[in-house]
Coordinates of C-alpha atoms and ligand atoms in Angstrom, one line a residue:
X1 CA -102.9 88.4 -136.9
X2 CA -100.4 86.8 -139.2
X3 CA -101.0 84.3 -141.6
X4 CA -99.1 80.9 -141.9
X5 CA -99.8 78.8 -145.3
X6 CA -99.0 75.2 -143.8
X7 CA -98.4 73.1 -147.5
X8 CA -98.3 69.8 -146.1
X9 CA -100.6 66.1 -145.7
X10 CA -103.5 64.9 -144.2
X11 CA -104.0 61.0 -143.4
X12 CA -106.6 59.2 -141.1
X13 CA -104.8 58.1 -138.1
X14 CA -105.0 54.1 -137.7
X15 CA -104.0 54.0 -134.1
X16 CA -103.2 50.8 -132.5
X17 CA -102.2 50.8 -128.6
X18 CA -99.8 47.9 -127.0
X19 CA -97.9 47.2 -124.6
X20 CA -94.7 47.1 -126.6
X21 CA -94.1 46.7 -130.1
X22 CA -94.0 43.5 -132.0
X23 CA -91.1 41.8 -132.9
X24 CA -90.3 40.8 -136.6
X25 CA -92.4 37.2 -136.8
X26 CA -94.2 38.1 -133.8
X27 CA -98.3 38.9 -133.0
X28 CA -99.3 40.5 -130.2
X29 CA -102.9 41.6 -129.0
X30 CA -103.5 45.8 -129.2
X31 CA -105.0 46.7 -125.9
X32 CA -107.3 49.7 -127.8
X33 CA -107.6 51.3 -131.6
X34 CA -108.5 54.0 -132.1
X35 CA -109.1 56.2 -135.5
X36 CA -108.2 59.6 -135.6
X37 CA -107.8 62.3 -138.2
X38 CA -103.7 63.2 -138.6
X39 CA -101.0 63.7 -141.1
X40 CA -97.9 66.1 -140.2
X41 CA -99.4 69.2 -142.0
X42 CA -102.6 68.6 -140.6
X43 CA -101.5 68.6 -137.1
X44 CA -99.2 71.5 -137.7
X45 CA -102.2 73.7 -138.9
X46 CA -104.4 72.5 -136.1
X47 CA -101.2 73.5 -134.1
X48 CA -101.9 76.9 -135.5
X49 CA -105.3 77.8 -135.2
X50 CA -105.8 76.2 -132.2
X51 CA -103.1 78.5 -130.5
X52 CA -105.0 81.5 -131.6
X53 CA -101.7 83.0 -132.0
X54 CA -101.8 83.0 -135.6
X55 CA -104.2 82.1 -138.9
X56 CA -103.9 79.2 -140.1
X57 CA -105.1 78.3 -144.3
X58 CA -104.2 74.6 -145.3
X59 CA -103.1 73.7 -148.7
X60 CA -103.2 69.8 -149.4
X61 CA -104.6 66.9 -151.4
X62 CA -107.6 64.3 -150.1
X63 CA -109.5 61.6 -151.8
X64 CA -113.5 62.1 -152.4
X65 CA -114.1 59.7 -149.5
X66 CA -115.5 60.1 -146.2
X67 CA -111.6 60.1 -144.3
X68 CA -111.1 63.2 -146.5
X69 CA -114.2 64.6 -145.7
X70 CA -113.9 63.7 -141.8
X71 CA -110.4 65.7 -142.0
X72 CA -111.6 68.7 -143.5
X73 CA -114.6 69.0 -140.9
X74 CA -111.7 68.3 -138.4
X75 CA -109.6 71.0 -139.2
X76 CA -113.0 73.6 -140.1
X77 CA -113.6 73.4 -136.4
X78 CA -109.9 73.6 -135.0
X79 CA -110.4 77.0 -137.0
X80 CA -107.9 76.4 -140.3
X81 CA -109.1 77.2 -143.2
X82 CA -108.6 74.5 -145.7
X83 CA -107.8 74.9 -149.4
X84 CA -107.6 71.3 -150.4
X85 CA -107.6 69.9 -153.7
X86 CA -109.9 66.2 -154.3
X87 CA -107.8 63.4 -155.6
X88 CA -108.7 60.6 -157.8
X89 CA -106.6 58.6 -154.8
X90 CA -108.1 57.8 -151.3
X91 CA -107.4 60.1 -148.8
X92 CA -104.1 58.9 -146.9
X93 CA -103.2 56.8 -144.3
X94 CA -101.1 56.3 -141.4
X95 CA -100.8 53.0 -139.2
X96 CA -99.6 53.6 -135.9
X97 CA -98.1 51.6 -132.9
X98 CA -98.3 53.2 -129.6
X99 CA -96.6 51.6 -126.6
X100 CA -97.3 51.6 -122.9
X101 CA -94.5 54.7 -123.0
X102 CA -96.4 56.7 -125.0
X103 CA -93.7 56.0 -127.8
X104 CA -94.7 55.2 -131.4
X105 CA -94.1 53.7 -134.5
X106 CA -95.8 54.9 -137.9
X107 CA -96.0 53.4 -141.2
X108 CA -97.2 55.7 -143.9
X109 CA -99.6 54.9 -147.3
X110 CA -99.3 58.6 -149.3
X111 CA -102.1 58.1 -151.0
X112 CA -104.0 62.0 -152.3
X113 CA -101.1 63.4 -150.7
X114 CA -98.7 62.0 -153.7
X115 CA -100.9 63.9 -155.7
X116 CA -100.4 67.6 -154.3
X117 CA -97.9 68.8 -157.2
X118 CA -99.9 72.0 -158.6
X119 CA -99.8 75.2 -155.6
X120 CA -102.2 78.4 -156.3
X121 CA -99.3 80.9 -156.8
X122 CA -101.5 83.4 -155.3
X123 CA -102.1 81.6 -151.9
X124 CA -98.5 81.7 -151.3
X125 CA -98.6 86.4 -152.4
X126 CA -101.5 86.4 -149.6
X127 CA -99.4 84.7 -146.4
X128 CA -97.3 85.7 -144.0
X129 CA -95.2 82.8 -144.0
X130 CA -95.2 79.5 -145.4
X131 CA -94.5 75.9 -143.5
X132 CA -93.5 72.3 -145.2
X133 CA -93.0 69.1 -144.2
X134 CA -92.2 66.0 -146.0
X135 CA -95.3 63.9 -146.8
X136 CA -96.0 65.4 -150.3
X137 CA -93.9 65.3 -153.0
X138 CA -90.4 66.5 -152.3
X139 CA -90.6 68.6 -155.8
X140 CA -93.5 70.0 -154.7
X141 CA -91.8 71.5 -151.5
X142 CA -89.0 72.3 -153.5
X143 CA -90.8 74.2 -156.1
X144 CA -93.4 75.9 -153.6
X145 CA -90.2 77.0 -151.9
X146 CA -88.4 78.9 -154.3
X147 CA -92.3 80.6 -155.1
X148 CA -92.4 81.9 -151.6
X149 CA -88.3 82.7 -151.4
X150 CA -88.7 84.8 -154.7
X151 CA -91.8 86.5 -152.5
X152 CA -89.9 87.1 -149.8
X153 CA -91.6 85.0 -147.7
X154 CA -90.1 83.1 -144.3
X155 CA -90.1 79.8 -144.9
X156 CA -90.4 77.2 -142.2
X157 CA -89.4 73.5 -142.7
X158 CA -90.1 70.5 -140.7
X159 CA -87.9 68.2 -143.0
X160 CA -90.2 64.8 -141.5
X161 CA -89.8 62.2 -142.2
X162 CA -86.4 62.8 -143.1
X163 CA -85.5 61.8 -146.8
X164 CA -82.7 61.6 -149.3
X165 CA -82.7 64.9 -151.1
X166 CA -84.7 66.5 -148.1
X167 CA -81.0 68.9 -147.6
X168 CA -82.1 70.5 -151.2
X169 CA -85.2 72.1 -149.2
X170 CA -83.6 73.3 -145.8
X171 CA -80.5 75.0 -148.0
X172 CA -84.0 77.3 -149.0
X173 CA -85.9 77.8 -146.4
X174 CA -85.5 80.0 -143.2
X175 CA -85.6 77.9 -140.0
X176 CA -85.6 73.9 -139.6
X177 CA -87.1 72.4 -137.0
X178 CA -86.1 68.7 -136.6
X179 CA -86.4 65.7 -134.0
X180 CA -83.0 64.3 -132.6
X181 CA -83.5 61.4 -134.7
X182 CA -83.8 63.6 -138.0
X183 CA -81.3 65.6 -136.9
X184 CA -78.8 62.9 -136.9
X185 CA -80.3 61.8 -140.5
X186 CA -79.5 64.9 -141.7
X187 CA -76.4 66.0 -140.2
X188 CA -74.9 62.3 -140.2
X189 CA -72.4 62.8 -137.1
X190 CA -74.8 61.5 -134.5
X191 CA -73.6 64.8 -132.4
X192 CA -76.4 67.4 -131.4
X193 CA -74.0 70.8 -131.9
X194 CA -71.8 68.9 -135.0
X195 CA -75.1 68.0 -136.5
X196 CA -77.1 71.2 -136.0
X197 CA -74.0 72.9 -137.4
X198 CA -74.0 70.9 -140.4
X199 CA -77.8 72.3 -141.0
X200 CA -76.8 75.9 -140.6
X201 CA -74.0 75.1 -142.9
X202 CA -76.6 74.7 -145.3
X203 CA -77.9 78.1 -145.4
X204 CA -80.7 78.1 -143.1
X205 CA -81.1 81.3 -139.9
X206 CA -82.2 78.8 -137.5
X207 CA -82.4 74.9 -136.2
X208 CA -84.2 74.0 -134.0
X209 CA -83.9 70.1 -132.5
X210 CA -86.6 68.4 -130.4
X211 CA -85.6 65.9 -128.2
X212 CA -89.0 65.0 -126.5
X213 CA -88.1 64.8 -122.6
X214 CA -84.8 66.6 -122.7
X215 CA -86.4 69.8 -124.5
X216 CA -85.1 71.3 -127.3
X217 CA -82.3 73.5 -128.6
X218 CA -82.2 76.1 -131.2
X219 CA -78.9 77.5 -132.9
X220 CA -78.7 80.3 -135.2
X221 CA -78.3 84.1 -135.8
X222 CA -80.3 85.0 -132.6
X223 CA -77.8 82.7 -130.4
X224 CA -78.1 79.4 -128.9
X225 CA -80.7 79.0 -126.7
X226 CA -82.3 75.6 -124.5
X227 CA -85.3 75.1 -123.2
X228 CA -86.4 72.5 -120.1
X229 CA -89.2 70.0 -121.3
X230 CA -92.2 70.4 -119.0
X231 CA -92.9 67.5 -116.7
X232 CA -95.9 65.2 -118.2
X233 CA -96.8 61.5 -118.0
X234 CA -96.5 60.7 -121.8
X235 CA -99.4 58.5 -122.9
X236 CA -99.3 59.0 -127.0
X237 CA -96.4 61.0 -128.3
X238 CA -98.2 61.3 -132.0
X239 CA -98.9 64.9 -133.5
X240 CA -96.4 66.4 -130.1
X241 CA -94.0 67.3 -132.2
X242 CA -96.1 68.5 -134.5
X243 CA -97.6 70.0 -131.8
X244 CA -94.5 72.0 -131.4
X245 CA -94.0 73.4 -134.6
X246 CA -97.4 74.6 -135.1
X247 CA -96.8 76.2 -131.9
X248 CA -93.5 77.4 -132.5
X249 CA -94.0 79.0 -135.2
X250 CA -97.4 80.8 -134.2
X251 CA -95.7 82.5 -131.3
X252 CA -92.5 83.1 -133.5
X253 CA -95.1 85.7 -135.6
X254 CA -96.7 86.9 -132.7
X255 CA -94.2 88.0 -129.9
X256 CA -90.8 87.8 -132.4
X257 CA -88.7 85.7 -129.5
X258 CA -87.2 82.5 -130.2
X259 CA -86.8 81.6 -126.3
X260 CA -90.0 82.9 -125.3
X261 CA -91.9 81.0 -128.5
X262 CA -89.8 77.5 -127.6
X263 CA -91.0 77.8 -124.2
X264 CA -95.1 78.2 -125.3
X265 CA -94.0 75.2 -128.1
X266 CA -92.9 73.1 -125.1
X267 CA -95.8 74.0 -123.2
X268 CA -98.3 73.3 -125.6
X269 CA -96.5 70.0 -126.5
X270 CA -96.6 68.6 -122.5
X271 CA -100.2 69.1 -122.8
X272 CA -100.6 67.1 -125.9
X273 CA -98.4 63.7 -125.3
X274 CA -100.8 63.5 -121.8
X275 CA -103.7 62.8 -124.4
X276 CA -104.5 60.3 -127.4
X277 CA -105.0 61.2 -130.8
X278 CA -103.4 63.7 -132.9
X279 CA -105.3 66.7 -134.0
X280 CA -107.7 66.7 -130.9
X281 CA -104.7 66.7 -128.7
X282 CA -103.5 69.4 -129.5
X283 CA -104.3 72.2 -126.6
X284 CA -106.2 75.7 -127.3
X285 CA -104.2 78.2 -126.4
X286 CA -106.0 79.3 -123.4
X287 CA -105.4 75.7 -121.9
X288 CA -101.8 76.7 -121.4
X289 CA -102.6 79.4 -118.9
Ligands
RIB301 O1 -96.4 63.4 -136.8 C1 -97.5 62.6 -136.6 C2 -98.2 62.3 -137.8 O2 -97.3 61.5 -138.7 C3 -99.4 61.4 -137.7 O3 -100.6 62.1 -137.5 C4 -99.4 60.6 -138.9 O4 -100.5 60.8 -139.8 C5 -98.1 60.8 -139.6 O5 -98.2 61.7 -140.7

């Protein structure tokens, strides 16, 4: 079995359900909250090990507090295995609005995650493959990136949320996989194909765009390919495309077919948005059966 080194945050999920968002100057009630351990790289190594597609080994920052203790017990029993570093910050944080469409709004505090900026050469000589997003420090991705390029490593970037200087990373790494509205951050036309042109332009083999009901498209040396969202009543959209990555990119390493890995990503991702939270909504493999 391959092994994935995810390089990427953790936060405690604040999740707060309603039936729409507030307006600027307005209050409304939240219907339920809920706390949930979260944080894109978190949910993209979950992703991983819970597929049982690939391994998954976890290299990020937490505070010495009982969130960042809560997330490593988390992820233990999803099956990653965590290599995290203790911070003299608090373990992050995300605050997130969930409407009665399953769509969501999430404000970020960094906290330990600021502070991932030293990476154990030697975890990235022992994987397989290496995954980034972008809730640590951008120099951090950028530097971890070259690491693993100079490795020969494949690199695998979900360039979220998208931020200024994010195009330095994806001109390194190997395949992007993006949401339509980072897409359109990135690539700036607004157009799916101008925009995922403007990616591979950069250098990358591969984009892939989500685009939550619609499904999601990959361009690159192996062709263009789309593939159908499966049907699902969406109740909390957090961690899915996440979800998706993780997934992705497991069954990339295992089976070596972009179509037939987008359609288990999809899969796996239906399952997910019919269920609350973020890491423990994310299916086992076997579920997709
Ligand atoms: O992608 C979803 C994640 O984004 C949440 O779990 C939250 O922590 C934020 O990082």
């Amino acid at each position: 079995m391959k092994t994935v080194l995810v390089i990427g945050s953790l936060n405690m999920d604040y999740v707060l359900y309603c039936d729409s968002f507030p307006r600027p100057g307005e209050t409304i009630e939240a219907k339920e909250r809920i706390i949930r351990p979260g944080g894109k790289g978190a949910n993209q190594a979950a992703a991983i090990a819970k597929s049982k597609l690939a391994h998954a080994v976890m290299l990020g920052s937490i505070g010495n507090d009982n969130d960042g203790r809560l997330l490593r017990d988390t992820l233990i029993g999803a099956g990653v295995e965590p290599e995290f570093q203790l911070s003299g910050k608090p373990t992050g944080t995300a605050t997130i609005l969930v409407n009665k469409d399953g769509e969501n709004e999430i404000l970020i505090d960094h906290g330990a995650n600021a502070c991932l900026t030293e990476i154990p050469e030697s975890l990235i000589e022992q994987c397989d493959c290496v995954l980034f997003q972008n809730e640590v420090p951008l120099e951090t991705v950028r530097k971890a990136m070259e690491f693993a390029k100079s490795k020969g490593k494949p690199i695998a970037y979900n360039p979220a949320p998208a931020i200024k200087g994010g195009e330095a990373c994806i001109r390194i790494c190997d395949i992007v996989i993006v949401n339509e509205a980072e897409l359109a951050a990135y690539g700036k036309t607004g157009n799916i194909d101008c925009d995922m042109d403007a990616l591979l332009s950069l250098g990358p083999k591969g984009v892939i765009v989500t685009l939550g009901e619609k499904g999601s498209i990959y361009k690159g040396v192996s062709g263009r390919f789309v593939q159908k969202a499966y049907p699902a009543k969406a109740i909390d959209t957090v961690g899915a495309g996440d979800t998706y990555v993780g997934y992705f990119l497991a069954a990339l390493l295992n089976c070596n077919s972009v179509p037939k890995a987008m359609d288990i990503a999809s899969k796996a991702s239906a399952i997910a948005v019919t269920r609350k939270g973020s890491i423990e909504a994310i299916p086992f493999g076997d579920e997709l059966e």
